[in-house]
Short mmCIF file of N, CA, C and O and ligand atoms in Angstrom, two decimals:
data_model
loop_
_atom_site.label_atom_id
_atom_site.label_comp_id
_atom_site.label_asym_id
_atom_site.label_seq_id
_atom_site.Cartn_x
_atom_site.Cartn_y
_atom_site.Cartn_z
N MET A 1 64.48 0.85 14.78
CA MET A 1 65.82 0.86 15.16
C MET A 1 66.55 1.83 15.22
O MET A 1 67.86 2.46 16.08
N THR A 2 66.67 2.96 14.35
CA THR A 2 67.41 4.01 14.24
C THR A 2 66.55 5.30 14.93
O THR A 2 66.98 6.90 14.51
N THR A 3 65.96 5.47 16.46
CA THR A 3 65.38 6.65 17.12
C THR A 3 66.55 7.05 18.11
O THR A 3 66.08 7.91 18.65
N THR A 4 67.40 6.58 17.81
CA THR A 4 68.85 7.22 18.85
C THR A 4 68.91 8.53 18.12
O THR A 4 69.08 8.47 16.94
N THR A 5 69.49 9.33 18.96
CA THR A 5 70.06 10.35 18.79
C THR A 5 71.42 10.54 18.42
O THR A 5 72.33 9.77 19.26
N GLY A 6 72.21 11.55 17.53
CA GLY A 6 72.90 11.39 17.01
C GLY A 6 73.96 10.26 16.24
O GLY A 6 73.06 9.54 15.88
N PRO A 7 75.07 10.19 15.87
CA PRO A 7 75.51 9.16 15.23
C PRO A 7 75.64 8.07 15.94
O PRO A 7 75.58 7.73 16.91
N PRO A 8 75.20 6.92 15.37
CA PRO A 8 75.76 5.41 15.62
C PRO A 8 76.97 5.27 16.20
O PRO A 8 77.72 5.41 16.04
N SER A 9 76.88 4.03 17.05
CA SER A 9 78.29 3.55 17.67
C SER A 9 79.24 3.10 16.53
O SER A 9 78.85 2.42 15.70
N ARG A 10 80.54 3.00 16.63
CA ARG A 10 81.54 2.64 15.84
C ARG A 10 81.11 1.12 15.82
O ARG A 10 81.15 0.37 14.85
N THR A 11 80.59 0.47 16.63
CA THR A 11 80.25 -0.99 16.58
C THR A 11 79.12 -1.06 15.92
O THR A 11 79.08 -2.23 15.15
N ARG A 12 78.31 -0.61 15.91
CA ARG A 12 77.24 -0.11 15.57
C ARG A 12 77.04 -0.25 14.33
O ARG A 12 76.56 -1.17 13.17
N THR A 13 77.47 0.80 13.75
CA THR A 13 78.32 0.43 12.52
C THR A 13 78.79 -0.04 11.73
O THR A 13 78.73 -0.42 10.23
N MET A 14 80.00 -0.85 12.14
CA MET A 14 80.62 -1.94 11.68
C MET A 14 79.69 -2.95 11.35
O MET A 14 79.77 -3.72 10.20
N LEU A 15 78.39 -3.47 12.09
CA LEU A 15 77.82 -4.68 12.01
C LEU A 15 76.88 -4.10 11.16
O LEU A 15 76.75 -5.17 10.61
N TRP A 16 76.60 -2.79 11.06
CA TRP A 16 75.60 -2.73 9.66
C TRP A 16 76.85 -2.82 8.02
O TRP A 16 76.38 -3.41 7.82
N GLY A 17 77.92 -2.67 8.30
CA GLY A 17 78.57 -2.87 7.03
C GLY A 17 79.07 -4.04 6.66
O GLY A 17 78.63 -4.73 5.82
N ILE A 18 78.93 -5.17 8.15
CA ILE A 18 79.43 -6.34 7.64
C ILE A 18 77.73 -7.23 7.40
O ILE A 18 78.11 -8.13 6.64
N THR A 19 76.33 -6.70 7.56
CA THR A 19 75.55 -7.25 6.87
C THR A 19 75.00 -6.98 6.18
O THR A 19 73.77 -6.58 5.57
N LEU A 20 75.34 -5.75 5.33
CA LEU A 20 75.53 -4.84 4.02
C LEU A 20 74.33 -4.17 4.50
O LEU A 20 73.47 -3.79 3.32
N ARG A 21 74.85 -3.17 5.59
CA ARG A 21 73.60 -2.47 5.60
C ARG A 21 74.16 -1.16 5.26
O ARG A 21 75.60 -0.65 5.73
N CYS A 22 73.29 0.29 5.33
CA CYS A 22 74.08 1.68 5.28
C CYS A 22 74.63 2.32 6.32
O CYS A 22 74.49 1.37 7.95
N ALA A 23 75.31 2.42 6.64
CA ALA A 23 77.11 2.47 8.06
C ALA A 23 75.89 3.99 8.51
O ALA A 23 76.29 4.03 9.91
N ARG A 24 75.27 4.68 7.50
CA ARG A 24 74.55 5.97 8.59
C ARG A 24 73.17 5.26 9.61
O ARG A 24 73.14 5.63 10.52
N CYS A 25 72.39 4.53 8.60
CA CYS A 25 71.27 4.67 9.07
C CYS A 25 70.75 3.08 9.55
O CYS A 25 69.83 3.01 10.11
N GLY A 26 71.41 2.17 8.90
CA GLY A 26 71.19 0.86 8.90
C GLY A 26 70.44 0.10 7.80
O GLY A 26 69.69 -0.89 8.14
N SER A 27 69.97 0.85 7.10
CA SER A 27 68.91 -0.05 5.60
C SER A 27 69.97 -0.24 5.10
O SER A 27 70.56 -0.66 5.18
N GLY A 28 68.77 -1.62 4.72
CA GLY A 28 69.02 -2.90 3.56
C GLY A 28 69.01 -2.44 2.02
O GLY A 28 68.63 -1.08 2.06
N HIS A 29 68.94 -3.26 1.21
CA HIS A 29 68.88 -3.02 0.06
C HIS A 29 69.74 -1.93 -0.60
O HIS A 29 69.10 -1.47 -1.50
N LEU A 30 70.50 -1.98 -0.20
CA LEU A 30 72.04 -1.04 -1.19
C LEU A 30 72.55 -1.37 -2.53
O LEU A 30 73.32 -0.71 -3.03
N PHE A 31 72.09 -2.47 -2.71
CA PHE A 31 72.73 -3.26 -4.15
C PHE A 31 71.64 -3.44 -5.13
O PHE A 31 70.25 -4.33 -4.36
N ARG A 32 71.62 -2.78 -6.41
CA ARG A 32 70.49 -3.17 -7.38
C ARG A 32 70.96 -4.63 -8.25
O ARG A 32 69.28 -5.28 -7.82
N ARG A 33 71.46 -4.84 -8.48
CA ARG A 33 72.40 -6.15 -8.44
C ARG A 33 73.51 -6.63 -7.54
O ARG A 33 74.16 -6.18 -6.91
N TYR A 34 73.76 -8.11 -7.71
CA TYR A 34 75.20 -8.15 -7.19
C TYR A 34 76.26 -7.29 -6.86
O TYR A 34 76.72 -7.11 -5.99
N PHE A 35 76.74 -7.02 -8.23
CA PHE A 35 78.08 -6.42 -8.01
C PHE A 35 77.67 -4.81 -8.15
O PHE A 35 78.58 -3.87 -8.85
N VAL A 36 76.10 -3.94 -8.41
CA VAL A 36 76.10 -2.72 -8.48
C VAL A 36 75.16 -2.69 -7.14
O VAL A 36 74.44 -2.59 -6.81
N MET A 37 76.27 -1.55 -6.58
CA MET A 37 76.25 -1.05 -5.45
C MET A 37 75.26 0.63 -6.11
O MET A 37 75.42 1.32 -6.42
N ARG A 38 74.11 0.84 -5.64
CA ARG A 38 73.21 1.89 -5.02
C ARG A 38 74.45 3.36 -5.04
O ARG A 38 75.19 2.96 -4.23
N ALA A 39 73.98 4.66 -5.97
CA ALA A 39 74.84 5.65 -5.73
C ALA A 39 74.33 6.46 -4.32
O ALA A 39 75.24 6.51 -3.34
N GLU A 40 73.27 6.03 -3.80
CA GLU A 40 72.98 6.39 -2.40
C GLU A 40 71.93 5.65 -1.36
O GLU A 40 71.67 5.01 -2.06
N CYS A 41 72.24 5.73 -0.63
CA CYS A 41 71.05 4.75 0.48
C CYS A 41 69.55 5.23 0.18
O CYS A 41 69.54 6.60 0.16
N PRO A 42 69.16 4.31 0.13
CA PRO A 42 67.19 4.48 -0.37
C PRO A 42 66.73 4.85 0.71
O PRO A 42 65.69 5.97 0.65
N ARG A 43 67.23 4.79 2.26
CA ARG A 43 66.54 5.51 3.01
C ARG A 43 66.93 7.15 3.49
O ARG A 43 66.80 7.85 3.62
N CYS A 44 68.66 6.92 3.73
CA CYS A 44 68.94 8.58 4.15
C CYS A 44 69.61 9.23 3.29
O CYS A 44 70.12 10.54 3.60
N GLY A 45 70.07 8.87 2.06
CA GLY A 45 70.33 9.68 0.87
C GLY A 45 72.02 9.21 1.27
O GLY A 45 72.75 10.15 0.46
N LEU A 46 72.37 9.05 1.89
CA LEU A 46 74.08 8.92 2.29
C LEU A 46 74.83 8.60 0.90
O LEU A 46 74.52 7.28 -0.05
N HIS A 47 75.31 9.07 0.06
CA HIS A 47 76.21 8.92 -1.16
C HIS A 47 77.61 8.13 -0.70
O HIS A 47 78.04 8.90 -0.13
N PHE A 48 77.42 7.37 -1.10
CA PHE A 48 78.60 6.45 -1.06
C PHE A 48 79.83 6.79 -1.55
O PHE A 48 80.72 6.86 -0.81
N GLU A 49 80.43 7.08 -2.26
CA GLU A 49 81.26 7.51 -3.21
C GLU A 49 81.91 8.52 -2.56
O GLU A 49 81.28 9.50 -3.88
N ARG A 50 82.33 8.98 -1.22
CA ARG A 50 82.63 9.97 -1.78
C ARG A 50 84.01 11.11 -2.55
O ARG A 50 83.52 12.18 -2.58
N GLU A 51 84.74 10.48 -3.23
CA GLU A 51 85.52 10.87 -3.95
C GLU A 51 86.29 10.10 -4.77
O GLU A 51 86.18 8.29 -4.75
N GLN A 52 86.50 10.32 -6.05
CA GLN A 52 87.40 9.59 -7.23
C GLN A 52 88.02 9.02 -6.19
O GLN A 52 89.35 8.95 -5.73
N GLY A 53 88.68 6.78 -6.59
CA GLY A 53 89.11 6.47 -5.71
C GLY A 53 89.00 5.98 -4.46
O GLY A 53 89.62 5.37 -4.15
N TYR A 54 87.53 6.34 -4.32
CA TYR A 54 87.40 6.18 -2.61
C TYR A 54 87.46 4.38 -2.43
O TYR A 54 87.46 4.10 -1.60
N TRP A 55 87.04 4.06 -4.02
CA TRP A 55 86.29 2.24 -3.89
C TRP A 55 87.99 1.72 -3.51
O TRP A 55 87.89 0.15 -3.44
N THR A 56 88.90 2.29 -3.58
CA THR A 56 90.09 1.52 -3.48
C THR A 56 90.19 0.52 -1.97
O THR A 56 90.97 -0.14 -1.57
N GLY A 57 89.69 1.35 -0.50
CA GLY A 57 89.77 0.87 0.23
C GLY A 57 89.05 -0.52 0.43
O GLY A 57 89.50 -1.59 1.03
N SER A 58 88.03 -0.63 -0.43
CA SER A 58 87.05 -1.50 -0.53
C SER A 58 87.90 -2.54 -1.19
O SER A 58 87.45 -4.33 -0.85
N LEU A 59 88.42 -2.48 -1.89
CA LEU A 59 89.57 -3.33 -2.72
C LEU A 59 90.06 -3.62 -1.74
O LEU A 59 90.89 -4.99 -1.19
N ALA A 60 90.89 -3.00 -1.39
CA ALA A 60 92.33 -3.70 0.10
C ALA A 60 91.28 -4.58 1.49
O ALA A 60 91.92 -5.91 1.70
N CYS A 61 89.77 -4.11 1.77
CA CYS A 61 89.11 -5.18 2.45
C CYS A 61 89.10 -6.25 2.06
O CYS A 61 89.48 -7.58 2.79
N ASN A 62 88.79 -6.63 0.53
CA ASN A 62 88.66 -7.90 -0.11
C ASN A 62 90.07 -8.74 0.07
O ASN A 62 89.54 -9.35 0.38
N MET A 63 90.38 -8.10 -0.12
CA MET A 63 92.30 -8.51 -0.56
C MET A 63 92.44 -9.20 1.01
O MET A 63 92.92 -10.17 0.84
N ILE A 64 92.04 -8.29 2.21
CA ILE A 64 92.70 -8.77 3.16
C ILE A 64 91.60 -9.35 3.67
O ILE A 64 92.06 -10.94 4.60
N ALA A 65 90.25 -9.70 3.16
CA ALA A 65 89.81 -10.91 3.99
C ALA A 65 90.13 -12.04 3.28
O ALA A 65 90.27 -13.19 3.74
N THR A 66 90.50 -11.64 1.68
CA THR A 66 90.39 -12.98 1.23
C THR A 66 91.33 -13.83 1.57
O THR A 66 91.86 -14.89 1.35
N GLY A 67 92.76 -12.73 1.60
CA GLY A 67 93.96 -13.32 1.55
C GLY A 67 94.47 -13.95 3.14
O GLY A 67 95.07 -14.98 3.56
N GLY A 68 93.33 -12.92 3.90
CA GLY A 68 93.57 -13.67 5.36
C GLY A 68 92.76 -14.89 5.51
O GLY A 68 93.32 -16.10 6.49
N LEU A 69 92.10 -15.08 4.45
CA LEU A 69 91.19 -16.35 5.05
C LEU A 69 92.12 -17.75 4.07
O LEU A 69 92.03 -18.68 5.22
N PHE A 70 92.92 -17.58 3.24
CA PHE A 70 93.62 -18.61 2.60
C PHE A 70 94.70 -18.37 3.57
O PHE A 70 95.14 -19.60 3.78
N ALA A 71 95.12 -17.47 4.40
CA ALA A 71 96.39 -17.84 5.00
C ALA A 71 96.17 -18.92 6.69
O ALA A 71 96.94 -19.76 6.60
N ILE A 72 94.98 -18.63 7.20
CA ILE A 72 94.20 -19.18 8.11
C ILE A 72 94.51 -20.71 7.80
O ILE A 72 94.95 -21.26 8.24
N ILE A 73 93.85 -21.19 6.97
CA ILE A 73 93.50 -22.36 6.26
C ILE A 73 94.80 -22.90 6.00
O ILE A 73 95.20 -23.87 6.60
N PHE A 74 95.82 -22.22 5.11
CA PHE A 74 97.25 -22.61 4.49
C PHE A 74 97.89 -23.00 5.62
O PHE A 74 98.05 -24.26 5.79
N VAL A 75 98.23 -21.95 6.53
CA VAL A 75 98.91 -22.65 8.17
C VAL A 75 98.47 -23.37 8.98
O VAL A 75 99.26 -24.21 9.50
N ALA A 76 96.91 -23.22 9.34
CA ALA A 76 96.44 -24.39 10.04
C ALA A 76 96.59 -25.65 9.31
O ALA A 76 97.03 -27.00 10.40
N VAL A 77 96.44 -26.00 7.77
CA VAL A 77 96.64 -27.17 7.44
C VAL A 77 98.39 -27.92 7.47
O VAL A 77 98.50 -28.77 7.85
N LEU A 78 98.96 -26.56 7.20
CA LEU A 78 100.60 -27.12 7.47
C LEU A 78 100.68 -27.46 8.68
O LEU A 78 102.02 -28.65 8.82
N VAL A 79 100.64 -26.78 9.66
CA VAL A 79 100.49 -27.20 11.13
C VAL A 79 99.87 -28.54 11.51
O VAL A 79 100.90 -29.32 12.29
N LEU A 80 98.77 -28.87 11.05
CA LEU A 80 98.10 -29.78 11.50
C LEU A 80 98.76 -31.09 11.21
O LEU A 80 98.69 -32.31 11.19
N THR A 81 99.06 -30.85 9.51
CA THR A 81 99.67 -32.14 8.64
C THR A 81 101.28 -32.43 8.88
O THR A 81 101.52 -33.40 8.08
N LEU A 82 101.86 -31.53 9.07
CA LEU A 82 102.91 -31.60 8.82
C LEU A 82 103.81 -32.83 9.73
O LEU A 82 103.17 -33.31 10.51
N PRO A 83 104.74 -33.41 9.20
CA PRO A 83 105.57 -33.12 7.66
C PRO A 83 105.04 -33.89 6.92
O PRO A 83 105.45 -33.72 5.46
N ASP A 84 103.66 -34.88 6.78
CA ASP A 84 103.23 -35.13 5.77
C ASP A 84 101.89 -34.20 4.80
O ASP A 84 100.94 -34.38 5.31
N ILE A 85 102.70 -33.19 4.40
CA ILE A 85 101.49 -32.22 3.87
C ILE A 85 100.43 -32.65 2.64
O ILE A 85 101.08 -33.39 1.25
N PRO A 86 99.06 -32.63 2.83
CA PRO A 86 98.52 -33.17 1.77
C PRO A 86 98.25 -32.17 0.38
O PRO A 86 97.63 -31.17 0.71
N VAL A 87 99.23 -32.26 -0.67
CA VAL A 87 99.16 -30.97 -1.13
C VAL A 87 97.81 -30.90 -2.11
O VAL A 87 97.55 -30.33 -2.20
N ILE A 88 97.67 -31.88 -2.72
CA ILE A 88 96.84 -31.83 -3.66
C ILE A 88 95.18 -31.51 -2.40
O ILE A 88 94.45 -30.55 -3.50
N PRO A 89 94.79 -31.66 -1.75
CA PRO A 89 93.76 -31.42 -1.08
C PRO A 89 93.86 -30.01 -0.55
O PRO A 89 92.84 -29.28 -0.67
N VAL A 90 94.99 -29.80 -0.29
CA VAL A 90 95.20 -27.95 0.55
C VAL A 90 95.04 -27.18 -0.98
O VAL A 90 94.28 -26.01 -1.05
N LEU A 91 95.66 -27.72 -1.92
CA LEU A 91 95.40 -26.90 -3.27
C LEU A 91 93.67 -26.86 -3.57
O LEU A 91 93.41 -25.93 -4.41
N ALA A 92 93.25 -28.38 -3.89
CA ALA A 92 91.44 -28.14 -3.72
C ALA A 92 90.82 -27.21 -3.10
O ALA A 92 89.80 -26.74 -3.43
N VAL A 93 91.26 -26.83 -1.89
CA VAL A 93 90.46 -25.92 -1.18
C VAL A 93 90.72 -24.41 -1.33
O VAL A 93 90.03 -23.45 -1.24
N THR A 94 92.14 -24.41 -1.28
CA THR A 94 92.66 -23.10 -1.63
C THR A 94 92.77 -22.15 -2.81
O THR A 94 92.40 -20.92 -2.40
N LEU A 95 92.96 -23.05 -3.73
CA LEU A 95 92.85 -22.32 -4.89
C LEU A 95 91.18 -21.85 -5.08
O LEU A 95 91.00 -20.57 -5.54
N PRO A 96 89.99 -22.51 -4.97
CA PRO A 96 88.59 -21.92 -5.11
C PRO A 96 88.30 -20.67 -4.07
O PRO A 96 87.97 -19.59 -4.44
N ILE A 97 89.37 -20.62 -3.40
CA ILE A 97 88.85 -19.58 -2.20
C ILE A 97 90.03 -18.52 -2.76
O ILE A 97 89.31 -17.29 -2.27
N MET A 98 91.10 -18.25 -3.56
CA MET A 98 91.43 -17.06 -3.55
C MET A 98 91.02 -17.45 -5.24
O MET A 98 91.05 -15.41 -5.57
N ALA A 99 90.25 -17.92 -5.87
CA ALA A 99 89.17 -17.43 -7.37
C ALA A 99 87.97 -16.89 -6.90
O ALA A 99 87.81 -16.11 -7.78
N PHE A 100 87.22 -17.27 -5.77
CA PHE A 100 85.98 -17.10 -5.94
C PHE A 100 85.74 -16.21 -4.55
O PHE A 100 84.86 -15.52 -4.84
N GLY A 101 86.62 -16.35 -3.84
CA GLY A 101 86.69 -15.51 -2.49
C GLY A 101 86.24 -13.86 -2.68
O GLY A 101 85.50 -13.28 -2.11
N PRO A 102 86.99 -13.62 -3.54
CA PRO A 102 87.02 -11.82 -3.67
C PRO A 102 85.53 -11.57 -4.27
O PRO A 102 84.88 -10.71 -4.22
N ILE A 103 84.73 -12.60 -5.30
CA ILE A 103 83.49 -12.60 -5.71
C ILE A 103 82.45 -12.54 -5.21
O ILE A 103 82.25 -11.50 -4.64
N VAL A 104 82.80 -13.47 -4.24
CA VAL A 104 82.13 -13.43 -3.20
C VAL A 104 82.00 -12.58 -1.88
O VAL A 104 80.84 -11.98 -1.58
N PHE A 105 83.20 -12.14 -1.82
CA PHE A 105 83.29 -10.99 -0.94
C PHE A 105 82.61 -9.86 -1.13
O PHE A 105 82.43 -8.45 -0.37
N TYR A 106 82.57 -9.56 -2.31
CA TYR A 106 82.49 -8.14 -3.04
C TYR A 106 81.52 -6.97 -2.62
O TYR A 106 81.71 -6.12 -1.68
N PRO A 107 80.33 -7.57 -2.52
CA PRO A 107 79.40 -6.56 -1.95
C PRO A 107 79.97 -6.37 -0.13
O PRO A 107 79.68 -5.19 0.11
N PHE A 108 79.88 -7.20 0.58
CA PHE A 108 80.35 -6.93 1.56
C PHE A 108 81.91 -5.99 1.97
O PHE A 108 81.79 -5.46 3.20
N SER A 109 82.81 -6.12 1.47
CA SER A 109 83.82 -5.20 1.00
C SER A 109 83.78 -3.67 0.79
O SER A 109 84.24 -3.12 1.67
N LYS A 110 82.58 -3.74 -0.36
CA LYS A 110 82.21 -2.30 -0.08
C LYS A 110 81.11 -1.68 1.11
O LYS A 110 81.88 -0.64 1.46
N THR A 111 80.45 -2.46 1.57
CA THR A 111 79.72 -1.93 2.84
C THR A 111 80.86 -2.06 4.22
O THR A 111 80.65 -0.69 4.94
N ILE A 112 81.53 -2.72 4.19
CA ILE A 112 82.35 -2.99 5.40
C ILE A 112 83.48 -1.38 5.20
O ILE A 112 83.55 -0.74 6.07
N TRP A 113 83.75 -1.17 3.88
CA TRP A 113 84.79 -0.15 3.51
C TRP A 113 83.59 1.00 4.15
O TRP A 113 84.68 1.81 4.85
N VAL A 114 82.52 1.29 3.53
CA VAL A 114 82.31 2.56 3.58
C VAL A 114 81.65 2.65 5.41
O VAL A 114 81.88 3.85 6.25
N ALA A 115 81.59 1.58 6.11
CA ALA A 115 81.62 1.72 7.69
C ALA A 115 82.72 1.64 8.15
O ALA A 115 82.58 2.54 8.98
N ILE A 116 83.93 1.38 8.08
CA ILE A 116 85.21 1.45 8.01
C ILE A 116 85.38 3.52 8.20
O ILE A 116 85.80 3.68 9.40
N ASP A 117 84.92 4.06 7.19
CA ASP A 117 85.47 5.36 6.95
C ASP A 117 84.49 5.86 7.53
O ASP A 117 84.87 7.10 8.53
N ARG A 118 83.29 5.18 7.94
CA ARG A 118 82.39 6.30 8.91
C ARG A 118 82.87 6.29 10.36
O ARG A 118 82.69 6.93 10.77
N ALA A 119 83.05 5.06 10.75
CA ALA A 119 83.41 4.80 11.83
C ALA A 119 84.66 5.38 12.70
O ALA A 119 85.00 5.64 13.83
N TYR A 120 85.16 5.04 11.63
CA TYR A 120 86.90 5.47 11.95
C TYR A 120 87.46 6.24 11.42
O TYR A 120 88.37 7.05 11.99
N LEU A 121 87.16 6.74 10.41
CA LEU A 121 88.36 8.12 9.44
C LEU A 121 87.76 9.05 9.34
O LEU A 121 88.40 10.32 9.26
N GLN A 122 86.24 9.10 9.20
CA GLN A 122 85.52 9.92 9.78
C GLN A 122 84.17 10.52 10.15
O GLN A 122 83.90 9.36 10.16
N ARG A 123 83.74 10.92 11.09
CA ARG A 123 82.46 10.72 12.02
C ARG A 123 81.73 12.11 11.46
O ARG A 123 80.73 12.05 12.19
N LEU A 124 81.90 12.50 10.52
CA LEU A 124 80.99 13.63 10.32
C LEU A 124 80.21 13.20 8.76
O LEU A 124 80.35 12.34 8.06
N ASP A 125 79.18 13.74 9.00
CA ASP A 125 78.64 13.58 7.21
C ASP A 125 79.44 14.11 6.01
O ASP A 125 79.93 15.14 6.12
N PRO A 126 79.46 13.08 5.20
CA PRO A 126 80.49 13.62 4.59
C PRO A 126 80.47 14.63 3.53
O PRO A 126 81.37 15.44 3.12
N ASN A 127 79.07 14.81 3.19
CA ASN A 127 78.99 16.38 2.39
C ASN A 127 79.13 17.36 3.34
O ASN A 127 79.79 18.48 2.75
N GLU A 128 78.86 17.40 4.58
CA GLU A 128 79.14 18.44 5.56
C GLU A 128 80.67 18.90 5.63
O GLU A 128 81.52 19.78 5.77
N ARG A 129 81.83 17.71 5.42
CA ARG A 129 83.23 17.79 5.68
C ARG A 129 83.78 18.28 4.35
O ARG A 129 84.56 19.14 4.21
N PHE A 130 82.81 18.28 3.32
CA PHE A 130 83.29 18.49 1.92
C PHE A 130 82.98 20.21 2.46
O PHE A 130 83.73 20.86 1.84
N ASP A 131 81.90 20.98 2.83
CA ASP A 131 81.03 21.89 2.80
C ASP A 131 82.65 22.86 3.40
O ASP A 131 82.74 23.88 3.50
N GLU A 132 83.19 21.74 4.57
CA GLU A 132 83.82 22.56 5.51
C GLU A 132 84.89 23.16 5.27
O GLU A 132 85.92 24.12 5.22
N ARG A 133 85.56 22.21 3.82
CA ARG A 133 86.85 22.71 3.32
C ARG A 133 86.77 23.58 2.39
O ARG A 133 87.83 24.36 2.16
N LEU A 134 85.36 23.98 1.64
CA LEU A 134 85.39 25.32 0.74
C LEU A 134 85.35 26.48 1.10
O LEU A 134 85.29 26.78 2.13
ZN1 LIG B 201 70.98 5.10 5.29
#
């Protein structure tokens, strides 16, 4: 599937990120364990952590996804049930989302962040980019 020439499209890169695949080659198996991502892609050798603090973007992705899911559910329930808001059921659904959502979404946030970085923030090989700065 990676026989195309040139870098993959932004859409393909983002789809690979959403499905826990390498943003450069589409290979899977990027995690040794649920919370342990490999330093490089096992197929193409893409080094994921480009610089210190790189994963801050992953943290932002995780917070946006979890907070967004919470907000959508919370507002939908409020709109659908006004004026008699079922507080206990709303808490029973939204609190676990806020507690466990970041854990469930953790690996996805990392691969999605790598995909965003490659698709929108830089279109070159990260090592080549650093070489150009030197
Ligand atoms: Zn790869």
